[in-house]
XYZ file of N, CA and C in Angstrom:
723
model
N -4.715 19.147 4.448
C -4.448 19.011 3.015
C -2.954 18.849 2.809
N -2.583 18.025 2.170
C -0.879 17.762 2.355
C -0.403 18.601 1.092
N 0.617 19.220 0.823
C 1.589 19.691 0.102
C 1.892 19.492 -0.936
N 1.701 19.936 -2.017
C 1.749 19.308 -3.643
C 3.390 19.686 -4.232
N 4.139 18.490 -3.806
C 5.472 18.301 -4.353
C 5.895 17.559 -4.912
N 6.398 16.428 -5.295
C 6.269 15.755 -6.215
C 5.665 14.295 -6.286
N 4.051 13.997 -7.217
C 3.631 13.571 -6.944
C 3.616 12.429 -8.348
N 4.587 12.402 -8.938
C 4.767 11.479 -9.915
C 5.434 9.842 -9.141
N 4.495 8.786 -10.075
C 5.256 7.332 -10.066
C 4.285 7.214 -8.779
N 2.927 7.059 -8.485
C 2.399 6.532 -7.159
C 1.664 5.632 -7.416
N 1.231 4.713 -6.355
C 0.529 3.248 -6.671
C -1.001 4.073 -7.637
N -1.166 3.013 -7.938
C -2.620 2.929 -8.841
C -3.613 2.430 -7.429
N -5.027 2.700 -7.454
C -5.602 2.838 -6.349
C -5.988 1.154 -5.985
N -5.987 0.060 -7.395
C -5.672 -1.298 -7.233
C -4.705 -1.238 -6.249
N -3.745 -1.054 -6.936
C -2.604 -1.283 -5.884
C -2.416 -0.880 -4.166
N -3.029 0.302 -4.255
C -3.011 0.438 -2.915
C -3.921 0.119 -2.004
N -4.943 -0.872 -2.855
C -5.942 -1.131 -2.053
C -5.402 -2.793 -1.496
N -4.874 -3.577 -2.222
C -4.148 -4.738 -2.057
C -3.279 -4.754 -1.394
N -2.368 -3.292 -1.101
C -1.402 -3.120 0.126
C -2.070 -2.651 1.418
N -3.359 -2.579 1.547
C -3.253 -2.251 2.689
C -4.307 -3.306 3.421
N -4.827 -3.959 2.711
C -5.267 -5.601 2.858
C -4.229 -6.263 3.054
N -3.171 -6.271 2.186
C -1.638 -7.499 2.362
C -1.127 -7.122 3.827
N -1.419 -5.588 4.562
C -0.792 -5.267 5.890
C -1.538 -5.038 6.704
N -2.597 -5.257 6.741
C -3.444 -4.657 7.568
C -3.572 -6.191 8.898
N -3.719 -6.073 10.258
C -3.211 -7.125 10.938
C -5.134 -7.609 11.240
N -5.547 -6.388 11.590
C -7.048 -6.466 11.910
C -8.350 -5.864 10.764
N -9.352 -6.367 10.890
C -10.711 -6.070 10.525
C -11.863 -5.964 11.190
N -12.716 -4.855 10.661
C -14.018 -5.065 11.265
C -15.120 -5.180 10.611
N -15.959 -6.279 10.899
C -16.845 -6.902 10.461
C -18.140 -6.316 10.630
N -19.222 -5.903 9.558
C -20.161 -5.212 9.905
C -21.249 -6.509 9.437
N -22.214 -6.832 10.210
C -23.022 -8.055 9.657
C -24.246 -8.639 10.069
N -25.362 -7.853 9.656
C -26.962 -8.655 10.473
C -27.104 -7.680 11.381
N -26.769 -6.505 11.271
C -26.809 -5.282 11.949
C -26.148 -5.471 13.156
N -24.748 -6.087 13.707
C -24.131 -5.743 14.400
C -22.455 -5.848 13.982
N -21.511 -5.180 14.607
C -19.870 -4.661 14.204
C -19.036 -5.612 14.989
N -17.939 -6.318 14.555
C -17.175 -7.321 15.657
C -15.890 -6.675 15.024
N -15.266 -6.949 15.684
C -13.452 -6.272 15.463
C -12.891 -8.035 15.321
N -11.834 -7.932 14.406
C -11.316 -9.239 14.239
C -9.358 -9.091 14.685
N -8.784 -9.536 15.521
C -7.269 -8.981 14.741
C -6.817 -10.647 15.057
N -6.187 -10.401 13.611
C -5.158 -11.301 13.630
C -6.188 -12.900 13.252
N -7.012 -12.466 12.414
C -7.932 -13.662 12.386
C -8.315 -13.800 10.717
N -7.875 -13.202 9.990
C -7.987 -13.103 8.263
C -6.441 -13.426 7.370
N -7.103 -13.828 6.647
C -5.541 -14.038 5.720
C -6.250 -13.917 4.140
N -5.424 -13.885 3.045
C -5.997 -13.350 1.998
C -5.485 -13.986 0.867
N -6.244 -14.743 -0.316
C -5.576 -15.346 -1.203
C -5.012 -14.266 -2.023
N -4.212 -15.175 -3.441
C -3.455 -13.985 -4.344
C -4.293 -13.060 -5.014
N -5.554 -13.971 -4.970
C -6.892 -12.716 -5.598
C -7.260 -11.751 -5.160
N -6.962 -11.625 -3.993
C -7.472 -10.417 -2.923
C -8.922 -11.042 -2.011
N -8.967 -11.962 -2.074
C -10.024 -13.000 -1.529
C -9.685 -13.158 0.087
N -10.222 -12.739 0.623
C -10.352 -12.627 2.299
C -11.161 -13.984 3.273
N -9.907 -14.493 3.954
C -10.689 -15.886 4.287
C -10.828 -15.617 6.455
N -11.368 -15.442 6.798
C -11.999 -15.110 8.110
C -12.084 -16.473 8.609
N -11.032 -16.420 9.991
C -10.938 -17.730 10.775
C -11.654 -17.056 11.969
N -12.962 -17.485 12.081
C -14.130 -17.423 13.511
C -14.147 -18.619 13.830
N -14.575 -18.551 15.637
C -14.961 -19.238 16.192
C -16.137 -20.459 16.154
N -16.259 -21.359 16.198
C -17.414 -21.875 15.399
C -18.328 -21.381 16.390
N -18.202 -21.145 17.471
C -20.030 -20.642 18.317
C -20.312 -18.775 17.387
N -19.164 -18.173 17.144
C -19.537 -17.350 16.268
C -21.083 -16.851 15.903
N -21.609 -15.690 16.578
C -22.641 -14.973 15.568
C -22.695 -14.785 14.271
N -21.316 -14.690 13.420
C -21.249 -13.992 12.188
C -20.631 -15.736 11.349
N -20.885 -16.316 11.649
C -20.723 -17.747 11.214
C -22.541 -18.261 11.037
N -23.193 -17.961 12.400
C -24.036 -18.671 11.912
C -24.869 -17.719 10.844
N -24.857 -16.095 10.979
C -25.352 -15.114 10.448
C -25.127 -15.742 8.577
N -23.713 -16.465 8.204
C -23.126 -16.364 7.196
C -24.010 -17.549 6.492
N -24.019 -18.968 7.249
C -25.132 -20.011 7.154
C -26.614 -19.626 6.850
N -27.002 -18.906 7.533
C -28.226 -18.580 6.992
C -28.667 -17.090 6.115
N -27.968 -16.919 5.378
C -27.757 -15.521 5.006
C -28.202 -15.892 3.345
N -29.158 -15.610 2.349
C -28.986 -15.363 1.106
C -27.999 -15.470 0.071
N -27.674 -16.307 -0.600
C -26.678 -16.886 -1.306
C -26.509 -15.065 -2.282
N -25.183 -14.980 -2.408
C -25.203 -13.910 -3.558
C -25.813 -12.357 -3.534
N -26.042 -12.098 -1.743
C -26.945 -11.101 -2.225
C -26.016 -10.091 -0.474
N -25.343 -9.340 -1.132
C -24.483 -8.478 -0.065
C -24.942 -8.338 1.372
N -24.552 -8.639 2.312
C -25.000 -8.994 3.435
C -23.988 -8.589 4.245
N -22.530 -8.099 4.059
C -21.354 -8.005 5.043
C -20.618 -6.776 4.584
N -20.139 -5.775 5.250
C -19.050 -4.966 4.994
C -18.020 -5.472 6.176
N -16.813 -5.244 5.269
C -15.200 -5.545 6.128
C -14.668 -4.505 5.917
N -13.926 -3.609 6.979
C -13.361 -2.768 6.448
C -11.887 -2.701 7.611
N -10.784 -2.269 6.451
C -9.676 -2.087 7.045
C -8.854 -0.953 7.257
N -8.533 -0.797 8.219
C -7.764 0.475 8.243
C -5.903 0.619 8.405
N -5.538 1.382 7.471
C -3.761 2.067 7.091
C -3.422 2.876 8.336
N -2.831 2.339 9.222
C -2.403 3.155 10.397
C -0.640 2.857 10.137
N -0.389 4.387 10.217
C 1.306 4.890 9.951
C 2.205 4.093 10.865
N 2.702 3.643 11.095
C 3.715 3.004 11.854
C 4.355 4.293 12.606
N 4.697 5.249 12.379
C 5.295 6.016 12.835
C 4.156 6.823 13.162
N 4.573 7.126 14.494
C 3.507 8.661 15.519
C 3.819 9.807 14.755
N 2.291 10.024 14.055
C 2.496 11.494 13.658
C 0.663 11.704 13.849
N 0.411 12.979 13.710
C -0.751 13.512 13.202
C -1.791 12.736 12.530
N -2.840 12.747 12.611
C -3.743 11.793 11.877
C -3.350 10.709 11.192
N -2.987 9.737 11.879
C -2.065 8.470 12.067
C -2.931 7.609 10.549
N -4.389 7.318 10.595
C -5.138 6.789 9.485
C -4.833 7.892 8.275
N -4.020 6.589 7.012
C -3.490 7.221 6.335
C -4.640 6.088 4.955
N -5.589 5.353 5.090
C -6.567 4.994 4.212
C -7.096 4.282 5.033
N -8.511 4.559 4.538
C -9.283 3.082 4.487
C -9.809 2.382 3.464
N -9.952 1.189 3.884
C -10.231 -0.054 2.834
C -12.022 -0.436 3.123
N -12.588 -0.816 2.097
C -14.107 -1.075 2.249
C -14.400 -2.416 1.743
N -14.811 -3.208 1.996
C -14.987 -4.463 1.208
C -16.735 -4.795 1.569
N -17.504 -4.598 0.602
C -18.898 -5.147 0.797
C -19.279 -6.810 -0.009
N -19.990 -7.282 0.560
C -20.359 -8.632 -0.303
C -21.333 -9.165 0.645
N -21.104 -10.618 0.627
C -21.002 -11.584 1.639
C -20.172 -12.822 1.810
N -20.347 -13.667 3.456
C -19.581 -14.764 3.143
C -20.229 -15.897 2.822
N -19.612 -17.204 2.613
C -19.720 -18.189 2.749
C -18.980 -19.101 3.163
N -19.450 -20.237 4.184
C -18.570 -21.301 4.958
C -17.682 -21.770 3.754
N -16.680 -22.249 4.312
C -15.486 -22.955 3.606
C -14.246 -23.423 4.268
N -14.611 -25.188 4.705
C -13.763 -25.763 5.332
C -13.134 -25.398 6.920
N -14.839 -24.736 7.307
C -14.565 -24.444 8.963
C -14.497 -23.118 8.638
N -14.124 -21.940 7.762
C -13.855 -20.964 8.041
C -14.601 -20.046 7.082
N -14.524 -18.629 6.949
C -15.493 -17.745 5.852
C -14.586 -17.262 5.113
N -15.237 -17.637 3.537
C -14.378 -16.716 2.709
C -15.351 -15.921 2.120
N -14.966 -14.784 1.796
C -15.981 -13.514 1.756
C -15.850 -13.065 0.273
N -16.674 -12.708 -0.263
C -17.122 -12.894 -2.205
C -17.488 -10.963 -1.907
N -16.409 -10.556 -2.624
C -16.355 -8.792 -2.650
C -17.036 -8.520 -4.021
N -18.149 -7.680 -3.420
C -18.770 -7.326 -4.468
C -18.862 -5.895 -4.684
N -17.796 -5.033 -3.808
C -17.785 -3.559 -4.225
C -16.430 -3.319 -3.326
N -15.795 -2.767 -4.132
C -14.759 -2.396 -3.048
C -14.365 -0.670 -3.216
N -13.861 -0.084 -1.924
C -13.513 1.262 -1.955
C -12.328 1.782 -1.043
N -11.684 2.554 -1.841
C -10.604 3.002 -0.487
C -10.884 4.675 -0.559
N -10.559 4.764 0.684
C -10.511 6.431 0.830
C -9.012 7.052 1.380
N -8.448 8.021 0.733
C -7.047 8.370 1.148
C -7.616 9.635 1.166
N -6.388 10.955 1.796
C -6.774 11.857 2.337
C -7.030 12.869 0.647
N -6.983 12.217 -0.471
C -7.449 12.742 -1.381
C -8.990 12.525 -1.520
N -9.480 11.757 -1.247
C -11.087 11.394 -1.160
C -10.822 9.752 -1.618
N -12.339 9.593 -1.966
C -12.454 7.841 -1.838
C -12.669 7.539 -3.712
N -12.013 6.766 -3.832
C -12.450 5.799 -5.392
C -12.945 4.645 -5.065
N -14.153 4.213 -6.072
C -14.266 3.029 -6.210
C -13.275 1.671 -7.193
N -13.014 1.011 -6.326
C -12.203 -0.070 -7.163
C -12.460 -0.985 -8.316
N -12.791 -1.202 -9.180
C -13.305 -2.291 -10.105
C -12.841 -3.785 -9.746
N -13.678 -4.249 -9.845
C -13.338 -6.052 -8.506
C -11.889 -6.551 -9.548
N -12.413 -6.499 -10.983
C -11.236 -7.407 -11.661
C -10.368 -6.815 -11.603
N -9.669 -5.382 -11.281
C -8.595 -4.810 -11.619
C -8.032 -5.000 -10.218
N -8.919 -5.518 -8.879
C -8.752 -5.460 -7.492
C -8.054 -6.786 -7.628
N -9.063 -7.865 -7.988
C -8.202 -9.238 -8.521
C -6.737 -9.295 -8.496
N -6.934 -8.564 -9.937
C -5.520 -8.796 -10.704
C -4.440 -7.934 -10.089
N -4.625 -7.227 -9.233
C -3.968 -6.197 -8.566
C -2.728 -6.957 -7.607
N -1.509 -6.352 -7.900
C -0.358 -7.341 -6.874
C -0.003 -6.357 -5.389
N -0.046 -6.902 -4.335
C 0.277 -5.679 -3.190
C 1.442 -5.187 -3.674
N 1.638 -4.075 -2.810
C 2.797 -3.560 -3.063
C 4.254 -4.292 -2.494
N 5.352 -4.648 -3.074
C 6.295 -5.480 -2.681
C 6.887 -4.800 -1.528
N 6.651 -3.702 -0.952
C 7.138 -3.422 0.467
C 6.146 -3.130 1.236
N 4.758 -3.161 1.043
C 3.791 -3.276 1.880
C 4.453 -3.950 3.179
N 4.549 -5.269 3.482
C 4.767 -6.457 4.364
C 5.755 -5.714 5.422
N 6.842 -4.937 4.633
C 8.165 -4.385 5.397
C 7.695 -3.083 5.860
N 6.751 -2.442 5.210
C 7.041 -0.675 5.499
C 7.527 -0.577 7.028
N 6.192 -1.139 7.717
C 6.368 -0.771 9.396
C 7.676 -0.959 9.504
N 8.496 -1.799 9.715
C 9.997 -2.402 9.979
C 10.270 -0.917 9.283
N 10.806 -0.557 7.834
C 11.378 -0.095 7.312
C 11.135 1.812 8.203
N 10.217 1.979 8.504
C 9.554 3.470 8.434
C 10.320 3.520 10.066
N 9.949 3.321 10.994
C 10.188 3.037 12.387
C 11.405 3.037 12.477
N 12.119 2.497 11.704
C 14.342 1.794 11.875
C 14.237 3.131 11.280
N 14.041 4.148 10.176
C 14.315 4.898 9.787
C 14.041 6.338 10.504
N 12.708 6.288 11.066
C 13.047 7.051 12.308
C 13.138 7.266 13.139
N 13.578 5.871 13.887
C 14.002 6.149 15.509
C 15.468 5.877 15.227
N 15.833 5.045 14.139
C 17.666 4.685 13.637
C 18.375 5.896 13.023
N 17.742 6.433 12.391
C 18.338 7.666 11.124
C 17.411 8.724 11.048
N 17.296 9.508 12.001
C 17.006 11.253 12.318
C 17.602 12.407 11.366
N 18.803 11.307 11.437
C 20.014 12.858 10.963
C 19.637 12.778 9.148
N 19.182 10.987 9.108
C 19.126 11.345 7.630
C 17.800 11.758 7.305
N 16.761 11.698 7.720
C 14.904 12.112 7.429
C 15.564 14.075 7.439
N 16.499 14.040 8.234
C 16.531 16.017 8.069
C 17.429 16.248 6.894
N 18.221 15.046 6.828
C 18.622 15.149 5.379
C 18.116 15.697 4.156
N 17.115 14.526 4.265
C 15.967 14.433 3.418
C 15.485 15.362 2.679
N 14.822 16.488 4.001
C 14.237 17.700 3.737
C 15.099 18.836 3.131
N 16.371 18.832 2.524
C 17.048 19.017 1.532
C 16.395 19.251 -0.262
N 15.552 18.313 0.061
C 14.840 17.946 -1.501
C 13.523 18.057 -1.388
N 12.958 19.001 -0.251
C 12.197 19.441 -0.264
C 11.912 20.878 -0.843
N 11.014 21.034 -1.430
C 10.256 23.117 -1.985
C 10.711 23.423 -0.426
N 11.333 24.869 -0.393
C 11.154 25.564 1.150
C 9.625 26.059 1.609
N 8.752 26.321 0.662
C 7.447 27.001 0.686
C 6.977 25.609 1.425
N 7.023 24.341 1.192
C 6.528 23.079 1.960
C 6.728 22.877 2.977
N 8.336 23.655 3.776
C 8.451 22.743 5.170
C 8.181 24.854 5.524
N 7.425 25.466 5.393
C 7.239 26.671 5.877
C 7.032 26.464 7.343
N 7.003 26.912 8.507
C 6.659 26.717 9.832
C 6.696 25.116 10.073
N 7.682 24.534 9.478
C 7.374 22.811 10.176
C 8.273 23.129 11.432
N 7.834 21.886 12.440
C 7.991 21.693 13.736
C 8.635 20.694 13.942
N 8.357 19.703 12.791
C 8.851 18.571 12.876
C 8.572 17.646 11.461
N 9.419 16.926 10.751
C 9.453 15.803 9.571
C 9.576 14.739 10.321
N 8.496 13.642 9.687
C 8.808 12.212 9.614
C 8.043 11.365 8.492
N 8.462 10.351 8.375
C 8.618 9.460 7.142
C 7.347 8.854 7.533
N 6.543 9.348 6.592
C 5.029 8.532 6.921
C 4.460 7.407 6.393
N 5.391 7.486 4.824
C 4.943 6.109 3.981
C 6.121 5.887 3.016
N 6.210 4.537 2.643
C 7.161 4.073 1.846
C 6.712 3.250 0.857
N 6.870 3.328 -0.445
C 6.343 1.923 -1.361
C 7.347 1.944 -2.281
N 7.415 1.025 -3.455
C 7.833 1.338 -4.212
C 8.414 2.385 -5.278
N 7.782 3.401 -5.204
C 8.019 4.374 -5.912
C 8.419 5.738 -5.460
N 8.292 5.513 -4.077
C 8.945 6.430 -3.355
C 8.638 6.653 -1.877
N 9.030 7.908 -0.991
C 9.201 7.960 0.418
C 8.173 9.415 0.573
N 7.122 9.356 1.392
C 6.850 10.487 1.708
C 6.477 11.052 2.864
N 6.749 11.899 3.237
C 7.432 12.847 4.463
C 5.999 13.409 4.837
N 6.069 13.410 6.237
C 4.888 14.331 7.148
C 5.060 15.539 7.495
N 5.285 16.502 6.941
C 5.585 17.870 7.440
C 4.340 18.779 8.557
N 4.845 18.462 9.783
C 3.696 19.004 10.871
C 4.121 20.202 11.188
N 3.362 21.368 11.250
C 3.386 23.061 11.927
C 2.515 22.962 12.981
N 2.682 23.990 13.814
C 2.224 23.851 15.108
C 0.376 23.696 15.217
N -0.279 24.305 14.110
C -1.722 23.628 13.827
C -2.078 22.747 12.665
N -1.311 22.702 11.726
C -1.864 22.176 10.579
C -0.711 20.716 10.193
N -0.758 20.726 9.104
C 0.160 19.192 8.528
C 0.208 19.283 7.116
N 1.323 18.572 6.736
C 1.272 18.759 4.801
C 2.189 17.095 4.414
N 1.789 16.711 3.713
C 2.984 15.647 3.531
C 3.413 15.850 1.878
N 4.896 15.829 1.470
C 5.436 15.693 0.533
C 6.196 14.015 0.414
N 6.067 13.963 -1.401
C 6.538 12.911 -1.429
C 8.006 12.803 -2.173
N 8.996 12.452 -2.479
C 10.172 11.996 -2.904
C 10.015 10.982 -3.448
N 9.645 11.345 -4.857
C 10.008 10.044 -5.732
C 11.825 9.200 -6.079
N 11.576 8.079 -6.129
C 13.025 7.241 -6.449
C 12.955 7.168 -8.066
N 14.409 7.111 -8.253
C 14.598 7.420 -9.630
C 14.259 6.126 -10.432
N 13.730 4.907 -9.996
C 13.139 3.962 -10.364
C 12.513 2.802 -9.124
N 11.559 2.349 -9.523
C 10.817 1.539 -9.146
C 11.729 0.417 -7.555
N 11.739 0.263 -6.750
C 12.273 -0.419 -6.002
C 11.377 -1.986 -5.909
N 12.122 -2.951 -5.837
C 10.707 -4.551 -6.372
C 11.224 -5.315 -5.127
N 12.285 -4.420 -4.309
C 12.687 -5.626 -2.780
C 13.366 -4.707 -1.989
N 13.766 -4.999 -0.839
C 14.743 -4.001 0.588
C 15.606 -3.490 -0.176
N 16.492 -4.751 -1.260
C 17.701 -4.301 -1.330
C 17.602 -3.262 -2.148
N 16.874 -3.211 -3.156
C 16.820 -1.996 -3.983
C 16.410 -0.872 -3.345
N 15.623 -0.754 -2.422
C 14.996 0.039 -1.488
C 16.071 1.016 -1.473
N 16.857 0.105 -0.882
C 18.408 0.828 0.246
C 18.836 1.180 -0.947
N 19.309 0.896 -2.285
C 20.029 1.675 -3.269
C 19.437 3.298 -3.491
N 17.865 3.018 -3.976
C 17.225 4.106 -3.655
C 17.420 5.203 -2.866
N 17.494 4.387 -1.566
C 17.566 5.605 -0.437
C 18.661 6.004 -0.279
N 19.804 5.541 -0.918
C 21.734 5.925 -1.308
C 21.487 7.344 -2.340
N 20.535 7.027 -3.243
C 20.368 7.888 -4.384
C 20.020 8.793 -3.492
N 18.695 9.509 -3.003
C 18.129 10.328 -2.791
C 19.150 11.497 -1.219
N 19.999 10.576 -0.428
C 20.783 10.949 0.758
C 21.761 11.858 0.037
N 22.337 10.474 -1.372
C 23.033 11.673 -1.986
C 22.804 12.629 -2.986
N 21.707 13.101 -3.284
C 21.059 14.232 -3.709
C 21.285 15.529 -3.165
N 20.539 14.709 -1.205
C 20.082 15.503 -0.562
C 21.370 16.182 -0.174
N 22.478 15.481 0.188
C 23.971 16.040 0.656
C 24.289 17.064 -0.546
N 24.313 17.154 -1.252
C 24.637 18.067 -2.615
C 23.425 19.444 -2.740
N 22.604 19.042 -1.789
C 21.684 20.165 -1.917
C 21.624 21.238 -0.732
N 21.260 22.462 -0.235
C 21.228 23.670 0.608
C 20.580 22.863 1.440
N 20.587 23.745 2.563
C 19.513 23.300 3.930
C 18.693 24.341 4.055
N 17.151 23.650 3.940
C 16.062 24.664 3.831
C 16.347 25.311 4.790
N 16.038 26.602 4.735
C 16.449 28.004 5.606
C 15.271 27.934 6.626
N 13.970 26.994 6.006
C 12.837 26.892 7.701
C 14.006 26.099 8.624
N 14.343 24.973 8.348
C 14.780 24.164 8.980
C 16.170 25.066 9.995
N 16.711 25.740 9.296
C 18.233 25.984 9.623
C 17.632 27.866 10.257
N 16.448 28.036 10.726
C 15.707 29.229 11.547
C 15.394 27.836 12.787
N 15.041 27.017 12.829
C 14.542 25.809 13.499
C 15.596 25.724 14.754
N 16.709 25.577 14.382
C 18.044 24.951 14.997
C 18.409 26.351 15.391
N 18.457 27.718 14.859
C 18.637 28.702 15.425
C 17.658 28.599 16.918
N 16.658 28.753 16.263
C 15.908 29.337 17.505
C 15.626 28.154 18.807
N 16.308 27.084 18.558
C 16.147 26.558 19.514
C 14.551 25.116 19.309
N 13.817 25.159 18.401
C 13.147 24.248 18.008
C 12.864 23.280 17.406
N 14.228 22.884 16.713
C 13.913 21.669 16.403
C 15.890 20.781 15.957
């Protein structure tokens, strides 16, 4: 169960369902009662419309040809894996039910229910609000961004935890930066059995890198102006972290 710190300014569940479709590299295809793993073989219009480049000898090509016009026949589902090694690395999944149909050699797939599940539980999506839904503008970057930040800047993620509640990093072992979007950065706080993640909201909306990095100027210098949680600074005493 992660840590209730500040949880204002977070994507809408549209939104985060379109970011993790806009990043997601692979899919798996459930279809005619058998599962195929796809990577690196889907691409997605601005609608959220999922177009599947198979093989033409393909099972799930010809499955798609002879399949019932209009009548749900396929689940796709994608999975949010953290860029950064931490603890229960699947940070959502994505559900897409429908079916496909051929189109110009390849399948584009007609979503007729969609669902994501985050470690809060699962919502259902409403298709038009999924539509109209824009990924998140750092979806594409997070990995790049999360990874440079903590294998590049250590000193600043302990920064960080500056602007954290002390009751949150109680027995942590270790912080790292598990997710990034627009609206803010949030932190994996792991103890030697359990896990909590807090988030750090930005004092406004970030819409590209560069604002990103202003953001993350704001919050460093917060964090410099603020105490060093006393878990953290028992941590460095005793030799753990």
């Amino acid at each position: 169960m992660g840590d209730s710190q500040s949880w204002a300014a977070v994507p809408a569940a549209a939104e985060r369902a379109r970011s993790v479709l806009a990043a997601s590299w692979s899919c798996a295809v459930t279809a005619d009662g058998g599962r195929e793993e796809f990577v690196g073989a889907h691409t997605v219009d601005e609608d959220g419309r999922v177009i599947l480049h198979v093989p033409d000898d393909s099972a799930l090509l010809t499955a798609a040809i002879c399949a019932p016009r209009g009548e749900p026949s396929a689940v796709l589902e994608f999975a949010d894996v953290a860029p950064v090694p931490v603890r229960t690395r699947i940070r959502a999944r994505l559900w897409l039910a429908g079916w496909f149909t051929p189109e110009d050699g390849h399948l584009a797939f007609h979503a007729t229910h969609v669902v994501l599940r985050e470690p809060a539980g699962a919502v259902v999506v409403a298709l038009d609000e999924f539509a109209a839904a824009a990924p998140d503008p750092l979806a594409t970057a997070e990995a790049h961004l999360l990874t440079h930040l903590a294998d590049a800047h250590p000193d600043a993620v302990e920064r960080l935890t500056r602007l954290v509640r002390p009751d949150s990093l109680h027995g942590a072992v270790r912080v790292q930066p598990l997710a990034v979007d627009r609206h803010g950065l949030t932190l994996r706080v792991e103890r030697a059995r359990a896990h909590g993640d807090v988030r750090l909201a930005f004092h406004a909306p970030a819409d590209d890198v560069g604002q990103l990095t202003e953001r993350m100027h704001v919050l460093l210098t917060q964090a410099a102006a603020a105490a060093c949680p006393r878990a953290l600074q028992r941590q460095r005493t005793d030799g753990d972290g």
